[in-house]
């Protein structure tokens, strides 16, 4: 009962939508990494106000559903007079959400760098900023890489929610075809394969990077 | 499907309540639409025959044709924002777009959004075989018979309510058999496992057309009808009035009846006043 014609007809549309999914994953992931790095640095900075601010951010983002965050960012901004492009609004919401988890991943990564290195760096006269950018963050990033890659696959699988704010990514694109053709399997098999391929690219990329970072340190 | 939309949007309306505290203070959206030269319509085209996409991905259906005709009358273009239904009512309340079609008219929603005059009505009907024991679609004539329904849908709930009324009068209830899909209910009817099928009328008409091999016939409508209308942000009464005027013109010209025949296979008389349930 597999409708080959429908399958072949769906693939180009789904491939276009897969590009939207990939773009949304990459942009959200980059925003999440940036937000998480800043927030982790704030939490470890020793400045009380920054630490509290970062804690509030992490608690808010981890304590509310991504669905609500998407609605607030996408429909809250126009109410403040900021007209947001649906893609950018969705990427901002997913990125800020992911940033909270990245905060904790990077914080653990930074804490895993032996304290002796920081003392040594301070002893040779490196400024705190340089200690962060040259000693702590690069090593924390390498330590955190497997967890960050896993977080990016979670971002990938959050992207279908962006369909509630007018981003037609891969899953919703399939829903549109399915509701017209009254067939599910021909549409959702290629979609599932699409997600598996993107996730594999992320995980293999991270493995490759891990290997290179390990060689660079050796 | 209508039932699913109702539940999802109730959830979304609750979420939107948090966003809805500040209604845009700007002028009526009608002025913006004229200045912009286009009306922004949020739509979830997963609901044939009301709205769906064609093979090229274009938004088509009963409501898009109506919207495009009304917009043409206003001298503006239609700009669709295609999105999943659960985001639509929150976005409408937040003023992120001008209108959305195909909402069940409910008292709860009417507290949050305005409606243009109804464009359709969801009404349930009774489907039987041509040779049948069912005399009419009146609930009294169905008492004691077996009816197939889709489980957990609005038609099933309606039949349960009607059964309570039958039992209160001392009559035998209709025996309800729940199925997953419309195809399964039709198969049960064809095999004479049931005497009738109760579902949305447009769905049953489509089944009759698709299964010309079976001697299917509509016994008639059952239960009340629920109007379906376009939703508009409450801050825009001028836009709501302009859309209603456009729809009235399409009624007068016969265009609306023509589209109803094209998409539903029958025409419906629709109210223009007092259509919001209390």
Coordinates of C-alpha atoms in Angstrom, one line a residue:
Chain A
X1 CA 0.0 0.0 0.0
X2 CA 3.1 2.3 -0.3
X3 CA 2.2 5.1 -2.8
X4 CA 5.5 5.5 -4.7
X5 CA 4.1 8.3 -6.8
X6 CA 3.2 10.4 -3.7
X7 CA 6.6 9.5 -2.2
X8 CA 8.5 10.8 -5.2
X9 CA 6.3 13.8 -5.5
X10 CA 6.9 14.7 -1.8
X11 CA 10.7 14.3 -1.7
X12 CA 11.6 17.7 -3.4
X13 CA 9.3 19.6 -1.2
X14 CA 10.6 17.9 1.9
X15 CA 14.2 18.5 0.8
X16 CA 13.5 22.2 0.6
X17 CA 12.0 22.1 4.0
X18 CA 14.9 20.1 5.3
X19 CA 17.2 23.1 4.4
X20 CA 14.9 25.3 6.6
X21 CA 15.3 22.7 9.4
X22 CA 19.1 22.7 9.0
X23 CA 19.4 26.5 8.9
X24 CA 17.1 26.8 12.0
X25 CA 19.2 24.2 13.8
X26 CA 22.5 25.9 12.9
X27 CA 21.4 29.4 13.8
X28 CA 19.6 28.4 17.0
X29 CA 22.6 26.2 18.0
X30 CA 25.0 29.1 17.4
X31 CA 22.8 31.5 19.4
X32 CA 22.5 28.9 22.2
X33 CA 26.3 28.4 22.3
X34 CA 26.8 32.2 22.5
X35 CA 24.1 32.7 25.2
X36 CA 25.4 29.7 27.1
X37 CA 29.1 30.8 27.0
X38 CA 28.1 34.3 28.3
X39 CA 25.8 32.9 30.9
X40 CA 28.4 30.3 32.1
X41 CA 31.1 33.0 32.3
X42 CA 28.6 35.2 34.3
X43 CA 27.9 32.4 36.7
X44 CA 31.6 31.7 37.3
X45 CA 32.7 35.3 37.3
X46 CA 32.5 35.8 41.0
X47 CA 30.4 38.9 40.5
X48 CA 27.2 38.4 42.5
X49 CA 24.8 40.4 40.3
X50 CA 26.0 38.6 37.1
X51 CA 25.7 35.2 38.9
X52 CA 22.1 35.9 40.0
X53 CA 21.2 37.2 36.5
X54 CA 22.5 34.0 34.9
X55 CA 20.7 31.8 37.5
X56 CA 17.4 33.6 36.7
X57 CA 17.9 33.1 33.0
X58 CA 18.7 29.4 33.4
X59 CA 15.8 28.8 35.7
X60 CA 13.3 30.7 33.5
X61 CA 14.4 28.8 30.3
X62 CA 14.5 25.4 31.9
X63 CA 11.3 25.9 33.9
X64 CA 8.9 26.9 31.0
X65 CA 7.9 25.0 27.9
X66 CA 9.7 25.9 24.7
X67 CA 6.2 26.2 23.1
X68 CA 5.4 29.1 25.5
X69 CA 8.8 30.7 24.9
X70 CA 8.2 30.6 21.1
X71 CA 4.8 32.3 21.5
X72 CA 6.3 35.0 23.9
X73 CA 9.2 35.8 21.6
X74 CA 7.2 35.7 18.3
X75 CA 4.0 37.4 19.4
X76 CA 5.4 39.4 22.3
X77 CA 7.9 41.3 20.2
X78 CA 5.3 42.7 17.8
X79 CA 3.3 44.0 20.8
X80 CA 6.4 45.9 21.8
X81 CA 6.5 47.4 18.3
X82 CA 9.4 45.1 17.2
X83 CA 8.3 43.3 14.0
X84 CA 10.2 40.0 14.0
X85 CA 10.9 37.8 11.0
X86 CA 9.3 34.4 11.9
X87 CA 12.6 32.5 11.2
X88 CA 14.7 34.9 13.4
X89 CA 12.1 34.9 16.2
X90 CA 12.0 31.1 16.2
X91 CA 15.8 30.9 16.1
X92 CA 16.0 33.4 19.0
X93 CA 13.5 31.5 21.1
X94 CA 15.1 28.0 20.5
X95 CA 18.6 29.5 20.9
X96 CA 17.8 31.1 24.2
X97 CA 16.2 27.9 25.4
X98 CA 19.2 25.8 24.4
X99 CA 21.5 28.4 25.9
X100 CA 20.3 27.5 29.4
X101 CA 21.3 23.9 29.0
X102 CA 24.6 25.0 27.3
X103 CA 25.3 27.1 30.4
X104 CA 25.3 24.1 32.6
X105 CA 27.3 22.0 30.2
X106 CA 30.0 24.6 29.8
X107 CA 30.0 25.4 33.6
X108 CA 30.7 21.7 34.3
X109 CA 33.4 21.9 31.5
X110 CA 35.1 24.9 33.1
X111 CA 35.0 23.4 36.5
X112 CA 36.7 20.3 35.1
X113 CA 39.8 22.3 34.1
X114 CA 42.4 21.7 36.9
X115 CA 42.6 24.7 39.2
X116 CA 46.4 24.5 39.1
X117 CA 46.4 25.8 35.5
X118 CA 44.5 28.9 36.4
X119 CA 46.9 29.6 39.3
X120 CA 49.8 29.0 37.0
X121 CA 48.4 31.3 34.4
X122 CA 47.7 34.0 37.0
X123 CA 51.3 33.5 38.3
X124 CA 52.8 34.3 34.9
X125 CA 50.7 37.5 34.7
X126 CA 47.8 36.6 32.4
X127 CA 44.8 38.9 32.8
X128 CA 41.5 37.3 33.9
X129 CA 40.1 37.9 30.4
X130 CA 43.0 36.1 28.8
X131 CA 42.8 33.3 31.3
X132 CA 39.2 32.8 30.1
X133 CA 39.7 33.1 26.4
X134 CA 43.1 31.2 26.2
X135 CA 43.0 28.7 29.0
X136 CA 39.5 28.0 30.3
X137 CA 37.1 28.2 27.4
X138 CA 39.1 26.3 24.9
X139 CA 39.6 23.4 27.3
X140 CA 36.0 23.6 28.6
X141 CA 34.8 23.5 25.0
X142 CA 36.8 20.3 24.3
X143 CA 35.7 18.6 27.5
X144 CA 32.0 19.6 26.8
X145 CA 32.0 18.7 23.1
X146 CA 30.1 15.4 23.4
X147 CA 27.5 16.9 25.6
X148 CA 27.2 20.0 23.3
X149 CA 26.7 17.8 20.3
X150 CA 24.0 15.9 22.1
X151 CA 22.4 19.3 22.9
X152 CA 22.5 20.3 19.3
X153 CA 20.6 17.1 18.3
X154 CA 18.0 18.1 20.9
X155 CA 17.8 21.6 19.2
X156 CA 17.3 19.8 15.9
X157 CA 14.4 17.9 17.3
X158 CA 12.9 21.0 18.8
X159 CA 12.7 22.8 15.4
X160 CA 9.3 21.3 14.4
X161 CA 7.7 23.5 17.2
X162 CA 8.7 26.5 15.1
X163 CA 5.7 25.7 12.9
X164 CA 3.4 27.3 15.5
X165 CA 5.0 30.7 14.6
X166 CA 4.9 30.3 10.8
X167 CA 8.2 28.6 10.0
X168 CA 7.4 25.7 7.6
X169 CA 10.2 23.3 8.5
X170 CA 10.5 19.6 7.6
X171 CA 7.8 18.1 9.8
X172 CA 5.1 20.7 9.2
X173 CA 5.9 20.5 5.5
X174 CA 5.1 16.8 5.8
X175 CA 1.9 17.5 7.7
X176 CA 0.7 19.8 4.9
X177 CA 1.3 17.1 2.3
X178 CA -0.2 14.4 4.5
X179 CA -3.5 16.3 5.1
X180 CA -3.9 16.8 1.4
X181 CA -3.0 13.2 0.3
X182 CA -4.5 11.3 3.3
X183 CA -1.4 9.2 3.5
X184 CA 1.2 9.3 6.2
X185 CA 3.8 6.7 5.6
X186 CA 5.1 8.0 2.3
X187 CA 5.7 11.4 3.8
X188 CA 7.0 10.5 7.3
X189 CA 9.5 7.9 6.3
X190 CA 11.6 10.3 4.3
X191 CA 11.2 12.9 7.2
X192 CA 12.5 10.4 9.7
X193 CA 15.4 9.5 7.5
X194 CA 16.1 13.3 7.1
X195 CA 16.3 13.8 10.8
X196 CA 18.6 10.7 11.2
X197 CA 20.9 12.0 8.5
X198 CA 21.2 15.5 10.0
X199 CA 21.7 14.1 13.5
X200 CA 24.4 11.8 12.2
X201 CA 26.1 14.7 10.5
X202 CA 26.1 16.6 13.9
X203 CA 27.4 13.7 15.9
X204 CA 30.1 12.6 13.4
X205 CA 31.2 16.3 13.0
X206 CA 31.6 16.5 16.7
X207 CA 33.6 13.2 16.9
X208 CA 35.9 14.5 14.2
X209 CA 36.4 17.8 16.0
X210 CA 37.0 16.0 19.2
X211 CA 39.8 14.0 17.6
X212 CA 41.4 17.1 16.2
X213 CA 41.2 18.9 19.5
X214 CA 42.8 15.9 21.3
X215 CA 45.6 15.9 18.7
X216 CA 46.1 19.6 19.1
X217 CA 46.5 19.2 22.8
X218 CA 48.8 16.2 22.6
Chain B
X1 CA -11.1 17.5 13.2
X2 CA -13.3 20.4 14.3
X3 CA -13.2 18.9 17.7
X4 CA -9.4 18.7 17.7
X5 CA -9.2 22.3 16.7
X6 CA -11.5 23.3 19.5
X7 CA -9.3 21.6 22.2
X8 CA -6.0 22.8 20.8
X9 CA -7.2 26.3 20.6
X10 CA -8.6 26.3 24.0
X11 CA -5.2 25.4 25.3
X12 CA -3.6 28.1 23.1
X13 CA -6.2 30.6 24.3
X14 CA -5.2 30.0 27.9
X15 CA -1.5 30.5 27.0
X16 CA -2.4 33.6 25.0
X17 CA -4.1 35.1 28.0
X18 CA -0.7 36.0 29.4
X19 CA 0.2 37.8 26.1
X20 CA -3.2 39.5 25.7
X21 CA -2.9 42.0 28.5
X22 CA -1.8 44.8 26.2
X23 CA -4.0 45.1 23.1
X24 CA -2.3 47.1 20.4
X25 CA -3.3 50.7 20.8
X26 CA -2.8 51.5 17.1
X27 CA -5.5 52.5 14.7
X28 CA -7.8 49.8 13.2
X29 CA -6.0 47.2 11.2
X30 CA -8.3 48.0 8.3
X31 CA -6.3 51.3 7.8
X32 CA -3.0 49.4 7.9
X33 CA -4.3 46.8 5.3
X34 CA -5.3 49.6 2.9
X35 CA -2.0 51.4 3.4
X36 CA 0.0 48.1 3.0
X37 CA -2.1 46.9 0.1
X38 CA -2.5 43.4 1.6
X39 CA -4.3 41.5 4.3
X40 CA -2.2 39.1 6.4
X41 CA -4.0 35.9 7.0
X42 CA -2.8 33.2 9.4
X43 CA -3.8 29.8 8.1
X44 CA -3.2 26.1 9.0
X45 CA -4.0 24.5 5.6
X46 CA -4.4 21.0 7.0
X47 CA -8.2 20.9 7.0
X48 CA -9.7 20.0 3.6
X49 CA -12.1 21.0 2.1
X50 CA -11.9 24.2 4.1
X51 CA -8.2 24.9 3.6
X52 CA -5.4 22.7 2.3
X53 CA -2.4 22.9 -0.1
X54 CA -2.2 21.8 -3.7
X55 CA 0.7 19.8 -5.1
X56 CA 2.5 23.0 -5.8
X57 CA 2.2 24.0 -2.1
X58 CA -0.3 26.8 -2.8
X59 CA -3.0 27.4 -0.2
X60 CA -6.4 26.5 -1.6
X61 CA -9.9 25.5 -0.5
X62 CA -13.2 27.0 0.4
X63 CA -12.0 29.7 2.8
X64 CA -9.0 30.8 0.7
X65 CA -11.4 31.4 -2.2
X66 CA -13.7 33.4 -0.1
X67 CA -10.9 35.4 1.4
X68 CA -9.4 36.2 -2.0
X69 CA -12.8 37.3 -3.2
X70 CA -13.4 39.5 -0.2
X71 CA -9.9 41.0 -0.5
X72 CA -10.4 41.6 -4.2
X73 CA -13.5 43.6 -3.3
X74 CA -11.4 45.6 -0.8
X75 CA -8.8 46.2 -3.5
X76 CA -6.0 44.4 -1.5
X77 CA -3.9 41.3 -1.9
X78 CA -3.9 38.3 0.4
X79 CA -0.6 37.4 2.2
X80 CA -0.8 34.0 3.9
X81 CA 1.2 33.1 7.1
X82 CA 1.1 29.3 7.0
X83 CA 1.4 27.9 10.5
X84 CA 0.3 25.2 12.9
X85 CA -3.1 25.8 14.4
X86 CA -1.9 26.1 18.0
X87 CA 0.0 29.3 17.3
X88 CA -2.9 31.0 15.4
X89 CA -5.2 32.2 18.2
X90 CA -2.4 33.5 20.4
X91 CA -0.9 35.3 17.4
X92 CA -4.3 36.8 16.5
X93 CA -4.8 38.1 20.0
X94 CA -1.2 39.5 20.0
X95 CA -2.0 41.3 16.7
X96 CA 0.6 39.5 14.7
X97 CA -1.7 39.2 11.7
X98 CA -5.1 40.5 10.6
X99 CA -7.4 37.5 10.5
X100 CA -7.7 33.7 10.5
X101 CA -10.4 31.6 8.8
X102 CA -12.4 28.5 9.9
X103 CA -12.9 28.9 13.6
X104 CA -15.7 27.2 15.4
X105 CA -17.7 30.0 17.0
X106 CA -17.7 29.4 20.8
X107 CA -18.7 31.7 23.7
X108 CA -15.2 31.3 25.3
X109 CA -13.4 32.5 22.1
X110 CA -15.9 35.3 21.5
X111 CA -14.7 36.8 24.8
X112 CA -11.2 37.1 23.3
X113 CA -11.7 37.7 19.6
X114 CA -14.4 39.0 17.2
X115 CA -16.0 37.1 14.4
X116 CA -17.1 38.2 11.0
X117 CA -20.4 36.6 9.9
X118 CA -20.3 32.8 9.6
X119 CA -18.9 31.3 6.4
X120 CA -20.0 27.7 7.2
X121 CA -21.6 25.5 9.8
X122 CA -20.5 22.2 11.1
X123 CA -23.5 20.0 11.3
X124 CA -23.7 16.2 11.9
X125 CA -25.7 13.9 9.7
X126 CA -26.8 10.2 9.7
X127 CA -25.5 7.9 6.9
X128 CA -27.3 4.7 6.1
X129 CA -27.5 2.1 3.3
X130 CA -30.2 2.7 0.8
X131 CA -32.1 -0.4 2.0
X132 CA -32.3 0.3 5.7
X133 CA -34.4 0.0 8.9
X134 CA -33.6 3.7 9.6
X135 CA -36.8 5.7 9.0
X136 CA -35.3 9.2 9.5
X137 CA -32.4 11.0 11.2
X138 CA -34.7 11.9 14.1
X139 CA -33.1 10.5 17.3
X140 CA -36.4 8.7 18.2
X141 CA -36.1 6.7 14.9
X142 CA -32.5 5.7 15.8
X143 CA -33.4 4.4 19.3
X144 CA -32.3 0.8 19.8
X145 CA -30.3 0.7 16.5
X146 CA -26.5 0.5 16.2
X147 CA -24.5 3.5 15.0
X148 CA -20.8 3.8 14.2
X149 CA -19.0 6.9 15.2
X150 CA -15.3 7.9 15.4
X151 CA -14.2 7.5 19.0
X152 CA -13.6 10.6 21.1
X153 CA -15.0 13.0 18.5
X154 CA -17.6 15.7 18.8
X155 CA -20.3 13.5 17.0
X156 CA -19.7 10.8 19.5
X157 CA -20.2 13.3 22.4
X158 CA -23.3 14.6 20.8
X159 CA -24.8 11.1 20.4
X160 CA -24.0 10.3 24.1
X161 CA -25.9 13.5 25.1
X162 CA -28.8 12.6 22.8
X163 CA -28.8 9.0 24.3
X164 CA -29.1 10.5 27.8
X165 CA -32.2 12.4 26.6
X166 CA -33.6 9.2 25.1
X167 CA -33.1 7.3 28.3
X168 CA -34.7 10.1 30.3
X169 CA -37.8 9.6 28.2
X170 CA -37.7 5.9 28.8
X171 CA -36.6 5.0 25.3
X172 CA -33.8 2.6 24.4
X173 CA -30.5 4.3 23.6
X174 CA -28.6 4.1 20.3
X175 CA -25.9 1.5 20.6
X176 CA -22.7 3.4 19.7
X177 CA -19.6 1.6 18.2
X178 CA -16.4 3.6 18.3
X179 CA -13.9 3.4 15.4
X180 CA -10.7 5.1 14.6
X181 CA -11.3 6.4 11.1
X182 CA -14.2 7.3 8.8
X183 CA -13.1 4.4 6.4
X184 CA -13.7 2.0 9.3
X185 CA -17.1 3.3 10.1
X186 CA -18.1 3.0 6.4
X187 CA -16.8 -0.5 6.3
X188 CA -18.9 -1.4 9.3
X189 CA -22.0 0.0 7.6
X190 CA -21.2 -1.9 4.4
X191 CA -20.9 -5.2 6.3
X192 CA -24.2 -4.4 8.1
X193 CA -22.4 -4.5 11.5
X194 CA -24.1 -1.2 12.2
X195 CA -27.3 0.4 10.9
X196 CA -25.9 3.9 10.5
X197 CA -22.9 6.2 10.8
X198 CA -23.0 9.6 12.5
X199 CA -20.3 12.2 11.5
X200 CA -19.8 15.7 10.2
X201 CA -22.0 16.1 7.1
X202 CA -19.3 17.3 4.8
X203 CA -17.2 14.3 5.7
X204 CA -20.1 11.9 5.0
X205 CA -20.8 13.6 1.6
X206 CA -17.2 13.1 0.7
X207 CA -17.5 9.4 1.7
X208 CA -20.6 9.0 -0.5
X209 CA -18.7 10.5 -3.4
X210 CA -15.6 8.4 -2.9
X211 CA -17.4 5.1 -2.3
X212 CA -19.8 5.1 -5.3
X213 CA -19.5 1.3 -5.2
X214 CA -21.6 1.2 -2.0
X215 CA -25.4 2.0 -1.8
X216 CA -24.9 4.9 0.7
X217 CA -27.5 7.5 1.4
X218 CA -27.9 10.4 3.9
X219 CA -30.9 10.0 6.2
X220 CA -30.6 13.6 7.2
X221 CA -29.0 16.0 9.7
X222 CA -28.9 15.4 13.4
X223 CA -28.3 17.7 16.4
X224 CA -27.9 21.4 16.2
X225 CA -25.4 23.1 13.9
X226 CA -22.3 25.1 15.0
X227 CA -21.3 28.1 13.0
X228 CA -17.8 28.5 11.6
X229 CA -16.4 32.0 11.0
X230 CA -13.3 34.1 10.5
X231 CA -11.6 35.5 13.6
X232 CA -10.4 39.1 14.0
X233 CA -8.6 40.9 16.9
X234 CA -11.1 42.8 19.1
X235 CA -9.1 46.0 18.5
X236 CA -10.2 46.1 14.8
X237 CA -14.0 46.5 14.7
X238 CA -13.8 48.3 11.3
X239 CA -11.9 45.3 9.8
X240 CA -14.5 42.9 11.2
X241 CA -17.3 45.0 9.7
X242 CA -15.5 45.3 6.3
X243 CA -15.0 41.5 6.1
X244 CA -18.7 40.8 7.1
X245 CA -19.8 43.3 4.3
X246 CA -17.6 41.5 1.8
X247 CA -19.1 38.1 2.8
X248 CA -22.6 39.6 2.5
X249 CA -21.8 40.7 -1.0
X250 CA -20.6 37.2 -1.9
X251 CA -23.9 35.8 -0.5
X252 CA -25.9 38.2 -2.5
X253 CA -24.0 37.5 -5.7
X254 CA -24.4 33.7 -5.2
X255 CA -20.6 33.2 -5.1
X256 CA -20.7 31.8 -1.6
X257 CA -23.4 29.2 -2.5
X258 CA -21.3 28.3 -5.6
X259 CA -18.2 27.7 -3.5
X260 CA -20.2 25.7 -1.0
X261 CA -21.5 23.4 -3.7
X262 CA -17.9 23.1 -5.2
X263 CA -16.2 22.2 -1.9
X264 CA -19.0 20.6 0.3
X265 CA -21.5 19.3 -2.2
X266 CA -24.4 21.2 -0.6
X267 CA -25.3 24.7 0.4
X268 CA -26.1 26.0 3.9
X269 CA -28.2 28.9 5.2
X270 CA -26.1 30.8 7.6
X271 CA -27.1 33.3 10.3
X272 CA -25.8 36.9 10.2
X273 CA -26.8 38.0 13.7
X274 CA -26.9 36.4 17.1
X275 CA -24.7 33.5 16.0
X276 CA -22.4 33.4 19.0
X277 CA -23.6 30.8 21.6
X278 CA -24.2 32.1 25.1

